[in-house]
């Protein structure tokens, strides 16, 4: 509780004690003394509300909750209802204090969850470590990160190895290792070992700065419910003020015309009760707080949402379109099968790796890694790379040809059509076929689980887009259980396909595109919601996407949708609950059934319950 909140709490306690004492004292026979004494707790607890109401009238911003409370309480006191007048102001302040504390607690929770801003960077100066402001560190500088410290700026490890805690960024509790040559990002905590890092970005362009900026600015993009509540409050407050005025004047005038006792006091009291009930605090406070808490809770789970409008859109998603490489697969080629003919598998791998010894192609690298032994390049000569076919080389006096089916056909070697999920590398030695090696882009561990989770979450269609061959794409899609697959696509073709899918849905349904965030910027921008997957440190992802998933797990898509649906459920619960109670109590107040005490519940009680419900959005469970 901050200093301001403690001061308000002190005023509330003093006013409460004074009011209880005054209620117990026999002051009915001393009306002037009673009035003066009751003004002490009234002004003690309510002077700031009266001041705000006066300033609002002075600045021509009349219709707000301060004005409603001032009119209602002053009116009640004018009618001689001193206890109720003080009680309304007292309970209103209690509600405001509770709301202030709840918002502060939410902000502190989010601040702790996103406490990734580094305070300093260690720079070596004349052999001595000096702590400097991260903003002052230039690109290419060498910084030292000791155990327990945050990595202040993105860079590459040039010395040391350590274990890094990435929980604040990804929501994952499992630490990752960092060694020489690895790229590391700001915001991670060094758990062990000393790292020397050469910076690759300025602090303002580093991952931690971009994430903090994204979360801080998320509130600027409002959802439809938030915009509705803002417009509703601007129209609603004047309407209820004029309605209360009509309630105070019209019935007594009609009774007077009819020759009946007008009962002015009774109808004015009803009008004042009507004003207290009508205060829209519960809606105005709880709806933005729900979205704020939802965005904060998502941030803790490694899901960065750029605005509450995207939380709203995520909850209404029905079509999920995904890139294959880097999203559903690891994006790293690995040897998954070796099929040797007339020689051993080890010999086949050795001859293939030696033929590919001088190539830096990703497929060549994966073949050399699968062999796993040093290659004596002196045994390799006459290397010839044949574009679009493969490679030919002389290995220890033997002609080794490694490549695709076209290469085999060109030398008169017939091969069977092999239908397996991956790239088939055929091998011929001295013109004779000796087998093939299958290289696959492996599926991520949770890809299949993610597709099942999406269907449980209400997604009606899952689509995969890829530039790979149709044969490979169909096998991957069948393995994952996808509804539709489009293969052999160029980046421009992906945009066209997304536009086709957009044309098939209704206006209320939303289409999500999930990509690795590096080469999918056009499609991320074109979809209703662009989601960048595994985008730690990717500038393109953070700029182009509406939602950034900070880990590399496809099941985070399910998590993002689950968080959005929970948040929107709480939003609508608060809207229906607050409006429903208000309408019921307004009717009861207008007909004289509800008194000031019921009015206090309708205002403060509903607000407290709505705020308590709103902060549930901070809690994020695992969505599978």
PDB file of N, CA and C in Angstrom, residues 517-594:
ATOM      1  N   UNK A 517       8.364 -15.634 -38.310  1.00  0.00           N
ATOM      2  CA  UNK A 517       8.603 -14.212 -38.102  1.00  0.00           C
ATOM      3  C   UNK A 517       9.767 -13.641 -38.870  1.00  0.00           C
ATOM      4  N   UNK A 518      10.509 -14.442 -39.626  1.00  0.00           N
ATOM      5  CA  UNK A 518      11.679 -13.937 -40.335  1.00  0.00           C
ATOM      6  C   UNK A 518      11.335 -13.628 -41.791  1.00  0.00           C
ATOM      7  N   UNK A 519      10.733 -14.588 -42.480  1.00  0.00           N
ATOM      8  CA  UNK A 519      10.405 -14.355 -43.890  1.00  0.00           C
ATOM      9  C   UNK A 519       8.899 -14.366 -44.142  1.00  0.00           C
ATOM     10  N   UNK A 520       8.124 -14.276 -43.066  1.00  0.00           N
ATOM     11  CA  UNK A 520       6.671 -14.349 -43.215  1.00  0.00           C
ATOM     12  C   UNK A 520       5.987 -13.010 -42.944  1.00  0.00           C
ATOM     13  N   UNK A 521       6.742 -11.924 -42.934  1.00  0.00           N
ATOM     14  CA  UNK A 521       6.171 -10.612 -42.597  1.00  0.00           C
ATOM     15  C   UNK A 521       4.959 -10.243 -43.454  1.00  0.00           C
ATOM     16  N   UNK A 522       4.982 -10.459 -44.794  1.00  0.00           N
ATOM     17  CA  UNK A 522       3.799 -10.095 -45.599  1.00  0.00           C
ATOM     18  C   UNK A 522       2.533 -10.836 -45.173  1.00  0.00           C
ATOM     19  N   UNK A 523       2.681 -12.133 -44.862  1.00  0.00           N
ATOM     20  CA  UNK A 523       1.502 -12.932 -44.481  1.00  0.00           C
ATOM     21  C   UNK A 523       1.056 -12.570 -43.073  1.00  0.00           C
ATOM     22  N   UNK A 524       2.012 -12.330 -42.172  1.00  0.00           N
ATOM     23  CA  UNK A 524       1.660 -11.914 -40.808  1.00  0.00           C
ATOM     24  C   UNK A 524       0.832 -10.636 -40.826  1.00  0.00           C
ATOM     25  N   UNK A 525       1.188  -9.724 -41.727  1.00  0.00           N
ATOM     26  CA  UNK A 525       0.477  -8.444 -41.819  1.00  0.00           C
ATOM     27  C   UNK A 525      -0.901  -8.610 -42.444  1.00  0.00           C
ATOM     28  N   UNK A 526      -1.040  -9.557 -43.365  1.00  0.00           N
ATOM     29  CA  UNK A 526      -2.312  -9.706 -44.100  1.00  0.00           C
ATOM     30  C   UNK A 526      -3.379 -10.435 -43.300  1.00  0.00           C
ATOM     31  N   UNK A 527      -2.986 -11.346 -42.404  1.00  0.00           N
ATOM     32  CA  UNK A 527      -3.964 -12.106 -41.619  1.00  0.00           C
ATOM     33  C   UNK A 527      -4.682 -11.199 -40.619  1.00  0.00           C
ATOM     34  N   UNK A 528      -5.838 -11.661 -40.128  1.00  0.00           N
ATOM     35  CA  UNK A 528      -6.537 -10.910 -39.073  1.00  0.00           C
ATOM     36  C   UNK A 528      -5.648 -10.758 -37.849  1.00  0.00           C
ATOM     37  N   UNK A 529      -4.968 -11.850 -37.482  1.00  0.00           N
ATOM     38  CA  UNK A 529      -4.025 -11.835 -36.365  1.00  0.00           C
ATOM     39  C   UNK A 529      -2.745 -12.521 -36.825  1.00  0.00           C
ATOM     40  N   UNK A 530      -1.649 -11.789 -36.820  1.00  0.00           N
ATOM     41  CA  UNK A 530      -0.356 -12.367 -37.160  1.00  0.00           C
ATOM     42  C   UNK A 530       0.360 -12.791 -35.899  1.00  0.00           C
ATOM     43  N   UNK A 531       0.738 -14.075 -35.819  1.00  0.00           N
ATOM     44  CA  UNK A 531       1.408 -14.608 -34.626  1.00  0.00           C
ATOM     45  C   UNK A 531       2.802 -15.069 -35.022  1.00  0.00           C
ATOM     46  N   UNK A 532       3.827 -14.480 -34.403  1.00  0.00           N
ATOM     47  CA  UNK A 532       5.210 -14.867 -34.676  1.00  0.00           C
ATOM     48  C   UNK A 532       5.654 -15.905 -33.663  1.00  0.00           C
ATOM     49  N   UNK A 533       6.155 -17.013 -34.168  1.00  0.00           N
ATOM     50  CA  UNK A 533       6.515 -18.155 -33.329  1.00  0.00           C
ATOM     51  C   UNK A 533       8.008 -18.198 -33.068  1.00  0.00           C
ATOM     52  N   UNK A 534       8.393 -18.457 -31.831  1.00  0.00           N
ATOM     53  CA  UNK A 534       9.800 -18.624 -31.506  1.00  0.00           C
ATOM     54  C   UNK A 534      10.618 -17.432 -31.925  1.00  0.00           C
ATOM     55  N   UNK A 535      10.141 -16.226 -31.600  1.00  0.00           N
ATOM     56  CA  UNK A 535      10.686 -15.016 -32.206  1.00  0.00           C
ATOM     57  C   UNK A 535      11.630 -14.248 -31.304  1.00  0.00           C
ATOM     58  N   UNK A 536      12.276 -14.906 -30.343  1.00  0.00           N
ATOM     59  CA  UNK A 536      13.211 -14.197 -29.472  1.00  0.00           C
ATOM     60  C   UNK A 536      14.296 -13.526 -30.312  1.00  0.00           C
ATOM     61  N   UNK A 537      14.380 -12.228 -30.229  1.00  0.00           N
ATOM     62  CA  UNK A 537      15.429 -11.508 -30.923  1.00  0.00           C
ATOM     63  C   UNK A 537      15.125 -11.194 -32.368  1.00  0.00           C
ATOM     64  N   UNK A 538      13.980 -11.619 -32.902  1.00  0.00           N
ATOM     65  CA  UNK A 538      13.660 -11.363 -34.300  1.00  0.00           C
ATOM     66  C   UNK A 538      12.947 -10.027 -34.452  1.00  0.00           C
ATOM     67  N   UNK A 539      13.650  -9.045 -35.002  1.00  0.00           N
ATOM     68  CA  UNK A 539      13.061  -7.724 -35.201  1.00  0.00           C
ATOM     69  C   UNK A 539      11.859  -7.798 -36.130  1.00  0.00           C
ATOM     70  N   UNK A 540      11.981  -8.609 -37.201  1.00  0.00           N
ATOM     71  CA  UNK A 540      10.896  -8.712 -38.187  1.00  0.00           C
ATOM     72  C   UNK A 540       9.621  -9.211 -37.531  1.00  0.00           C
ATOM     73  N   UNK A 541       9.767 -10.184 -36.616  1.00  0.00           N
ATOM     74  CA  UNK A 541       8.591 -10.745 -35.945  1.00  0.00           C
ATOM     75  C   UNK A 541       7.918  -9.717 -35.071  1.00  0.00           C
ATOM     76  N   UNK A 542       8.702  -9.042 -34.231  1.00  0.00           N
ATOM     77  CA  UNK A 542       8.129  -8.087 -33.284  1.00  0.00           C
ATOM     78  C   UNK A 542       7.463  -6.928 -34.012  1.00  0.00           C
ATOM     79  N   UNK A 543       8.001  -6.552 -35.167  1.00  0.00           N
ATOM     80  CA  UNK A 543       7.418  -5.450 -35.934  1.00  0.00           C
ATOM     81  C   UNK A 543       6.157  -5.883 -36.672  1.00  0.00           C
ATOM     82  N   UNK A 544       6.179  -7.060 -37.315  1.00  0.00           N
ATOM     83  CA  UNK A 544       5.088  -7.450 -38.212  1.00  0.00           C
ATOM     84  C   UNK A 544       3.928  -8.134 -37.504  1.00  0.00           C
ATOM     85  N   UNK A 545       4.205  -8.826 -36.396  1.00  0.00           N
ATOM     86  CA  UNK A 545       3.172  -9.638 -35.754  1.00  0.00           C
ATOM     87  C   UNK A 545       2.329  -8.826 -34.779  1.00  0.00           C
ATOM     88  N   UNK A 546       1.121  -9.328 -34.545  1.00  0.00           N
ATOM     89  CA  UNK A 546       0.225  -8.745 -33.540  1.00  0.00           C
ATOM     90  C   UNK A 546       0.412  -9.437 -32.192  1.00  0.00           C
ATOM     91  N   UNK A 547       0.819 -10.695 -32.258  1.00  0.00           N
ATOM     92  CA  UNK A 547       1.092 -11.492 -31.061  1.00  0.00           C
ATOM     93  C   UNK A 547       2.439 -12.163 -31.260  1.00  0.00           C
ATOM     94  N   UNK A 548       3.289 -12.121 -30.241  1.00  0.00           N
ATOM     95  CA  UNK A 548       4.611 -12.742 -30.337  1.00  0.00           C
ATOM     96  C   UNK A 548       4.713 -13.833 -29.280  1.00  0.00           C
ATOM     97  N   UNK A 549       4.962 -15.073 -29.731  1.00  0.00           N
ATOM     98  CA  UNK A 549       5.167 -16.201 -28.824  1.00  0.00           C
ATOM     99  C   UNK A 549       6.666 -16.323 -28.594  1.00  0.00           C
ATOM    100  N   UNK A 550       7.093 -16.128 -27.356  1.00  0.00           N
ATOM    101  CA  UNK A 550       8.515 -15.974 -27.086  1.00  0.00           C
ATOM    102  C   UNK A 550       9.277 -17.295 -26.980  1.00  0.00           C
ATOM    103  N   UNK A 551       8.596 -18.420 -27.070  1.00  0.00           N
ATOM    104  CA  UNK A 551       9.323 -19.683 -27.101  1.00  0.00           C
ATOM    105  C   UNK A 551       9.119 -20.352 -28.455  1.00  0.00           C
ATOM    106  N   UNK A 552       9.626 -21.554 -28.609  1.00  0.00           N
ATOM    107  CA  UNK A 552       9.600 -22.236 -29.902  1.00  0.00           C
ATOM    108  C   UNK A 552       8.622 -23.402 -29.897  1.00  0.00           C
ATOM    109  N   UNK A 553       7.633 -23.337 -29.013  1.00  0.00           N
ATOM    110  CA  UNK A 553       6.706 -24.451 -28.818  1.00  0.00           C
ATOM    111  C   UNK A 553       5.383 -24.159 -29.520  1.00  0.00           C
ATOM    112  N   UNK A 554       4.986 -24.997 -30.499  1.00  0.00           N
ATOM    113  CA  UNK A 554       3.717 -24.757 -31.201  1.00  0.00           C
ATOM    114  C   UNK A 554       2.499 -24.749 -30.289  1.00  0.00           C
ATOM    115  N   UNK A 555       2.574 -25.462 -29.145  1.00  0.00           N
ATOM    116  CA  UNK A 555       1.426 -25.500 -28.237  1.00  0.00           C
ATOM    117  C   UNK A 555       1.170 -24.145 -27.588  1.00  0.00           C
ATOM    118  N   UNK A 556       2.118 -23.195 -27.731  1.00  0.00           N
ATOM    119  CA  UNK A 556       1.894 -21.842 -27.220  1.00  0.00           C
ATOM    120  C   UNK A 556       0.757 -21.140 -27.959  1.00  0.00           C
ATOM    121  N   UNK A 557       0.458 -21.595 -29.182  1.00  0.00           N
ATOM    122  CA  UNK A 557      -0.682 -21.036 -29.920  1.00  0.00           C
ATOM    123  C   UNK A 557      -1.964 -21.345 -29.161  1.00  0.00           C
ATOM    124  N   UNK A 558      -2.070 -22.584 -28.670  1.00  0.00           N
ATOM    125  CA  UNK A 558      -3.239 -22.994 -27.882  1.00  0.00           C
ATOM    126  C   UNK A 558      -3.305 -22.166 -26.602  1.00  0.00           C
ATOM    127  N   UNK A 559      -2.142 -21.948 -25.989  1.00  0.00           N
ATOM    128  CA  UNK A 559      -2.064 -21.150 -24.763  1.00  0.00           C
ATOM    129  C   UNK A 559      -2.578 -19.733 -25.009  1.00  0.00           C
ATOM    130  N   UNK A 560      -2.138 -19.127 -26.121  1.00  0.00           N
ATOM    131  CA  UNK A 560      -2.557 -17.759 -26.447  1.00  0.00           C
ATOM    132  C   UNK A 560      -4.068 -17.666 -26.625  1.00  0.00           C
ATOM    133  N   UNK A 561      -4.652 -18.640 -27.328  1.00  0.00           N
ATOM    134  CA  UNK A 561      -6.099 -18.641 -27.542  1.00  0.00           C
ATOM    135  C   UNK A 561      -6.830 -18.874 -26.219  1.00  0.00           C
ATOM    136  N   UNK A 562      -6.304 -19.776 -25.391  1.00  0.00           N
ATOM    137  CA  UNK A 562      -6.926 -20.048 -24.092  1.00  0.00           C
ATOM    138  C   UNK A 562      -6.929 -18.821 -23.189  1.00  0.00           C
ATOM    139  N   UNK A 563      -5.815 -18.093 -23.157  1.00  0.00           N
ATOM    140  CA  UNK A 563      -5.723 -16.874 -22.353  1.00  0.00           C
ATOM    141  C   UNK A 563      -6.725 -15.840 -22.838  1.00  0.00           C
ATOM    142  N   UNK A 564      -6.830 -15.683 -24.163  1.00  0.00           N
ATOM    143  CA  UNK A 564      -7.750 -14.683 -24.729  1.00  0.00           C
ATOM    144  C   UNK A 564      -9.200 -15.022 -24.406  1.00  0.00           C
ATOM    145  N   UNK A 565      -9.549 -16.294 -24.474  1.00  0.00           N
ATOM    146  CA  UNK A 565     -10.936 -16.690 -24.202  1.00  0.00           C
ATOM    147  C   UNK A 565     -11.289 -16.487 -22.729  1.00  0.00           C
ATOM    148  N   UNK A 566     -10.329 -16.788 -21.845  1.00  0.00           N
ATOM    149  CA  UNK A 566     -10.575 -16.561 -20.422  1.00  0.00           C
ATOM    150  C   UNK A 566     -10.770 -15.075 -20.152  1.00  0.00           C
ATOM    151  N   UNK A 567      -9.916 -14.250 -20.740  1.00  0.00           N
ATOM    152  CA  UNK A 567      -9.993 -12.799 -20.535  1.00  0.00           C
ATOM    153  C   UNK A 567     -11.334 -12.252 -21.027  1.00  0.00           C
ATOM    154  N   UNK A 568     -11.749 -12.660 -22.227  1.00  0.00           N
ATOM    155  CA  UNK A 568     -13.009 -12.156 -22.784  1.00  0.00           C
ATOM    156  C   UNK A 568     -14.208 -12.679 -21.996  1.00  0.00           C
ATOM    157  N   UNK A 569     -14.096 -13.889 -21.463  1.00  0.00           N
ATOM    158  CA  UNK A 569     -15.184 -14.426 -20.632  1.00  0.00           C
ATOM    159  C   UNK A 569     -15.363 -13.565 -19.384  1.00  0.00           C
ATOM    160  N   UNK A 570     -14.253 -13.169 -18.772  1.00  0.00           N
ATOM    161  CA  UNK A 570     -14.313 -12.307 -17.579  1.00  0.00           C
ATOM    162  C   UNK A 570     -14.879 -10.938 -17.943  1.00  0.00           C
ATOM    163  N   UNK A 571     -14.471 -10.408 -19.093  1.00  0.00           N
ATOM    164  CA  UNK A 571     -14.977  -9.102 -19.546  1.00  0.00           C
ATOM    165  C   UNK A 571     -16.494  -9.125 -19.650  1.00  0.00           C
ATOM    166  N   UNK A 572     -17.033 -10.131 -20.322  1.00  0.00           N
ATOM    167  CA  UNK A 572     -18.484 -10.177 -20.522  1.00  0.00           C
ATOM    168  C   UNK A 572     -19.230 -10.543 -19.232  1.00  0.00           C
ATOM    169  N   UNK A 573     -18.586 -11.332 -18.379  1.00  0.00           N
ATOM    170  CA  UNK A 573     -19.197 -11.585 -17.060  1.00  0.00           C
ATOM    171  C   UNK A 573     -19.396 -10.268 -16.314  1.00  0.00           C
ATOM    172  N   UNK A 574     -18.360  -9.419 -16.332  1.00  0.00           N
ATOM    173  CA  UNK A 574     -18.445  -8.135 -15.625  1.00  0.00           C
ATOM    174  C   UNK A 574     -19.468  -7.199 -16.262  1.00  0.00           C
ATOM    175  N   UNK A 575     -19.511  -7.188 -17.593  1.00  0.00           N
ATOM    176  CA  UNK A 575     -20.480  -6.325 -18.282  1.00  0.00           C
ATOM    177  C   UNK A 575     -21.909  -6.737 -17.927  1.00  0.00           C
ATOM    178  N   UNK A 576     -22.206  -8.037 -18.068  1.00  0.00           N
ATOM    179  CA  UNK A 576     -23.575  -8.506 -17.806  1.00  0.00           C
ATOM    180  C   UNK A 576     -23.936  -8.359 -16.323  1.00  0.00           C
ATOM    181  N   UNK A 577     -22.984  -8.685 -15.446  1.00  0.00           N
ATOM    182  CA  UNK A 577     -23.240  -8.608 -14.016  1.00  0.00           C
ATOM    183  C   UNK A 577     -23.491  -7.162 -13.590  1.00  0.00           C
ATOM    184  N   UNK A 578     -22.588  -6.252 -14.000  1.00  0.00           N
ATOM    185  CA  UNK A 578     -22.697  -4.852 -13.570  1.00  0.00           C
ATOM    186  C   UNK A 578     -23.959  -4.198 -14.119  1.00  0.00           C
ATOM    187  N   UNK A 579     -24.216  -4.380 -15.419  1.00  0.00           N
ATOM    188  CA  UNK A 579     -25.401  -3.751 -16.021  1.00  0.00           C
ATOM    189  C   UNK A 579     -26.675  -4.368 -15.456  1.00  0.00           C
ATOM    190  N   UNK A 580     -26.677  -5.695 -15.282  1.00  0.00           N
ATOM    191  CA  UNK A 580     -27.870  -6.375 -14.760  1.00  0.00           C
ATOM    192  C   UNK A 580     -28.241  -5.884 -13.365  1.00  0.00           C
ATOM    193  N   UNK A 581     -27.234  -5.817 -12.467  1.00  0.00           N
ATOM    194  CA  UNK A 581     -27.492  -5.344 -11.099  1.00  0.00           C
ATOM    195  C   UNK A 581     -27.930  -3.886 -11.115  1.00  0.00           C
ATOM    196  N   UNK A 582     -27.258  -3.080 -11.935  1.00  0.00           N
ATOM    197  CA  UNK A 582     -27.588  -1.653 -12.008  1.00  0.00           C
ATOM    198  C   UNK A 582     -29.044  -1.446 -12.439  1.00  0.00           C
ATOM    199  N   UNK A 583     -29.439  -2.121 -13.513  1.00  0.00           N
ATOM    200  CA  UNK A 583     -30.794  -1.945 -14.044  1.00  0.00           C
ATOM    201  C   UNK A 583     -31.830  -2.359 -13.003  1.00  0.00           C
ATOM    202  N   UNK A 584     -31.594  -3.525 -12.361  1.00  0.00           N
ATOM    203  CA  UNK A 584     -32.544  -4.011 -11.345  1.00  0.00           C
ATOM    204  C   UNK A 584     -32.664  -3.016 -10.191  1.00  0.00           C
ATOM    205  N   UNK A 585     -31.518  -2.523  -9.710  1.00  0.00           N
ATOM    206  CA  UNK A 585     -31.536  -1.591  -8.575  1.00  0.00           C
ATOM    207  C   UNK A 585     -32.101  -0.227  -8.964  1.00  0.00           C
ATOM    208  N   UNK A 586     -31.860   0.205 -10.216  1.00  0.00           N
ATOM    209  CA  UNK A 586     -32.425   1.477 -10.681  1.00  0.00           C
ATOM    210  C   UNK A 586     -33.960   1.423 -10.676  1.00  0.00           C
ATOM    211  N   UNK A 587     -34.481   0.286 -11.133  1.00  0.00           N
ATOM    212  CA  UNK A 587     -35.950   0.127 -11.143  1.00  0.00           C
ATOM    213  C   UNK A 587     -36.489   0.128  -9.709  1.00  0.00           C
ATOM    214  N   UNK A 588     -35.794  -0.624  -8.832  1.00  0.00           N
ATOM    215  CA  UNK A 588     -36.220  -0.678  -7.433  1.00  0.00           C
ATOM    216  C   UNK A 588     -36.126   0.695  -6.770  1.00  0.00           C
ATOM    217  N   UNK A 589     -35.060   1.449  -7.107  1.00  0.00           N
ATOM    218  CA  UNK A 589     -34.902   2.794  -6.549  1.00  0.00           C
ATOM    219  C   UNK A 589     -35.970   3.747  -7.047  1.00  0.00           C
ATOM    220  N   UNK A 590     -36.325   3.647  -8.341  1.00  0.00           N
ATOM    221  CA  UNK A 590     -37.325   4.547  -8.934  1.00  0.00           C
ATOM    222  C   UNK A 590     -38.713   4.342  -8.328  1.00  0.00           C
ATOM    223  N   UNK A 591     -39.029   3.080  -7.969  1.00  0.00           N
ATOM    224  CA  UNK A 591     -40.362   2.807  -7.415  1.00  0.00           C
ATOM    225  C   UNK A 591     -40.368   2.885  -5.898  1.00  0.00           C
ATOM    226  N   UNK A 592     -39.191   3.214  -5.299  1.00  0.00           N
ATOM    227  CA  UNK A 592     -39.154   3.440  -3.859  1.00  0.00           C
ATOM    228  C   UNK A 592     -38.860   2.235  -3.013  1.00  0.00           C
ATOM    229  N   UNK A 593     -38.513   1.097  -3.642  1.00  0.00           N
ATOM    230  CA  UNK A 593     -38.217  -0.106  -2.850  1.00  0.00           C
ATOM    231  C   UNK A 593     -36.781  -0.065  -2.334  1.00  0.00           C
ATOM    232  N   UNK A 594     -35.853   0.392  -3.185  1.00  0.00           N
ATOM    233  CA  UNK A 594     -34.432   0.441  -2.808  1.00  0.00           C
ATOM    234  C   UNK A 594     -34.120   1.750  -2.090  1.00  0.00           C
TER     235      UNK A 594
END
